[in-house]
PDB file of C-alpha atoms in Angstrom:
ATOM      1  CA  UNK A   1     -18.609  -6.362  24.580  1.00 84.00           C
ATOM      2  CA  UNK A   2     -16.767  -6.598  21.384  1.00 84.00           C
ATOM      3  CA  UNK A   3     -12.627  -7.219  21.449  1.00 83.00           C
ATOM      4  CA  UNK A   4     -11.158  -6.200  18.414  1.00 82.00           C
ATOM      5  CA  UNK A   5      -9.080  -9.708  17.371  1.00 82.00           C
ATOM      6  CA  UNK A   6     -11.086 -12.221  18.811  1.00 84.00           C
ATOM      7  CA  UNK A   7     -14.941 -10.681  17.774  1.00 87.00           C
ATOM      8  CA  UNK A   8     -13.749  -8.764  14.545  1.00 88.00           C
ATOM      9  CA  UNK A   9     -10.731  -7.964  12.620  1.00 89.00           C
ATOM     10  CA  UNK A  10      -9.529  -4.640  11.987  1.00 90.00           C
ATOM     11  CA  UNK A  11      -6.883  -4.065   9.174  1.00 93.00           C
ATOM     12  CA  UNK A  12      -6.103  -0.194   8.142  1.00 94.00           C
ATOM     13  CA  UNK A  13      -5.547   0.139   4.294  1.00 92.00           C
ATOM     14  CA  UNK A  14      -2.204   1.796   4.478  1.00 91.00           C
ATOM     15  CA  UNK A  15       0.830   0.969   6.650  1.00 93.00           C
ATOM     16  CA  UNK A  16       2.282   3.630   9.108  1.00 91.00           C
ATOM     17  CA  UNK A  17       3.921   3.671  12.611  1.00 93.00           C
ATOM     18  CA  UNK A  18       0.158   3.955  14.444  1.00 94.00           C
ATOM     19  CA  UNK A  19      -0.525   0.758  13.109  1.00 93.00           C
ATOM     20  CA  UNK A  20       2.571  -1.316  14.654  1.00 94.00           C
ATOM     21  CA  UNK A  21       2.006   1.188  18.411  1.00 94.00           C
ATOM     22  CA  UNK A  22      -2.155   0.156  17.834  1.00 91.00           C
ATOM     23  CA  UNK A  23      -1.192  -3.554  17.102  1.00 92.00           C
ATOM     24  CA  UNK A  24      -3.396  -3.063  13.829  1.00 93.00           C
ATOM     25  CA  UNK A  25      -3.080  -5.030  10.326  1.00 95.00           C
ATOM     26  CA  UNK A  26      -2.091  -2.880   7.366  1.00 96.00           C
ATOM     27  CA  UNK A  27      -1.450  -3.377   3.445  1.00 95.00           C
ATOM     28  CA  UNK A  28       2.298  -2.100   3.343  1.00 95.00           C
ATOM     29  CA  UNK A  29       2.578   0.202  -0.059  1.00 93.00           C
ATOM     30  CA  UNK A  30       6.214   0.370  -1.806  1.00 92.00           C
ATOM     31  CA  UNK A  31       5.525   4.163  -2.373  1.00 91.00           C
ATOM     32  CA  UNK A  32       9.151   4.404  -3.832  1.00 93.00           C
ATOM     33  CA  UNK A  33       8.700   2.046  -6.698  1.00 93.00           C
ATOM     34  CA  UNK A  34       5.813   3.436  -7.229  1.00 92.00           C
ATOM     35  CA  UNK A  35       6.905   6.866  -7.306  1.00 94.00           C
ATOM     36  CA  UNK A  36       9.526   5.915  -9.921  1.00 94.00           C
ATOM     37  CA  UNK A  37       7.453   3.962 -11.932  1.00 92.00           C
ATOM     38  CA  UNK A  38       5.538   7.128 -12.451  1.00 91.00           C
ATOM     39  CA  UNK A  39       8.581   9.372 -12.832  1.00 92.00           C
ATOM     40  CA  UNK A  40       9.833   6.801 -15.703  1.00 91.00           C
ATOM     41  CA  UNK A  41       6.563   7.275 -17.155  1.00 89.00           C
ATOM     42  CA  UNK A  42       6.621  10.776 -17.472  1.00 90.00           C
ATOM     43  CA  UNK A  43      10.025  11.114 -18.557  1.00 92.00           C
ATOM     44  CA  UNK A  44      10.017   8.385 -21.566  1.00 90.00           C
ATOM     45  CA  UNK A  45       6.641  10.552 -22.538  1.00 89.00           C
ATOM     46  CA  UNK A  46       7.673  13.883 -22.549  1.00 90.00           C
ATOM     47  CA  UNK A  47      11.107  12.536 -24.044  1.00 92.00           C
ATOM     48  CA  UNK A  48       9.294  10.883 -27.115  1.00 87.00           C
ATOM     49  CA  UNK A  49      10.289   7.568 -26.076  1.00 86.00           C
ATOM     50  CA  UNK A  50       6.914   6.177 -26.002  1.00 83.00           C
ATOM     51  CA  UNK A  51       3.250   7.295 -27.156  1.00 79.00           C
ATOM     52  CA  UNK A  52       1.458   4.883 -24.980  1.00 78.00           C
ATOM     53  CA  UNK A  53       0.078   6.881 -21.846  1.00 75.00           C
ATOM     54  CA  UNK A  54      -0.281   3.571 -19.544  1.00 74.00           C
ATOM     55  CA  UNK A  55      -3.536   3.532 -18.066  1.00 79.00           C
ATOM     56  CA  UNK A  56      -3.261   1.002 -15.509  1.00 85.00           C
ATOM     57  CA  UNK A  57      -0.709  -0.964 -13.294  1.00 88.00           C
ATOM     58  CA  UNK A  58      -0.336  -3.033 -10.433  1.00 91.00           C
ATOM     59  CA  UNK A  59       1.253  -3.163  -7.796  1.00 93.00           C
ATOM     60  CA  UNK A  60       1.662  -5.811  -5.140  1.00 93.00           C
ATOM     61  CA  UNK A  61       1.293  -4.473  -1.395  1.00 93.00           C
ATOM     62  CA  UNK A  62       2.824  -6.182   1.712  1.00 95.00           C
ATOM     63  CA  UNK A  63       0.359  -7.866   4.229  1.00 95.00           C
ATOM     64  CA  UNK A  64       1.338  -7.170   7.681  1.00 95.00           C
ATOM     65  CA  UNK A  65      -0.582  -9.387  10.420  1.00 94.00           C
ATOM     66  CA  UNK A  66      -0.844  -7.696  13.800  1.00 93.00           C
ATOM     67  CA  UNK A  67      -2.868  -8.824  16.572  1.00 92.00           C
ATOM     68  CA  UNK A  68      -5.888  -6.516  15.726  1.00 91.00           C
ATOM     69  CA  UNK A  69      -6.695  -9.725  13.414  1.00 87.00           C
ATOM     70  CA  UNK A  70      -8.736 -13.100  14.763  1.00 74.00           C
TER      71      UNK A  70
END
């Protein structure tokens, strides 16, 4: 006898058009700057632009509330 946003929350990890038919929460990814953060990497290192191989980076996801959240 468990409703899902008013006995527990339910938030899905990445953002896609179930989510906003479900009514669930998501994390919204910016797959496009990431894409071409990682094409910009490659390039300046095959290029010789830059040694340094990054080995980590963040990026800052979207929230989106939907009702599937108490």
């Amino acid at each position: 006898n468990m409703e899902v946003g008013k006995d527990v929350s339910l938030i899905a990890y990445d953002n896609n058009p179930w989510c906003d038919y479900l009514g669930l929460a998501a994390l919204d990814h910016n797959f496009e700057m990431i894409g071409e953060y990682c094409a910009d990497a490659i390039v300046n290192l095959v290029s010789g632009q830059t040694e340094k191989v990054p080995m980590m980076k963040k990026f800052i996801s979207k929230f989106i509330a939907r009702p599937s959240m108490n």
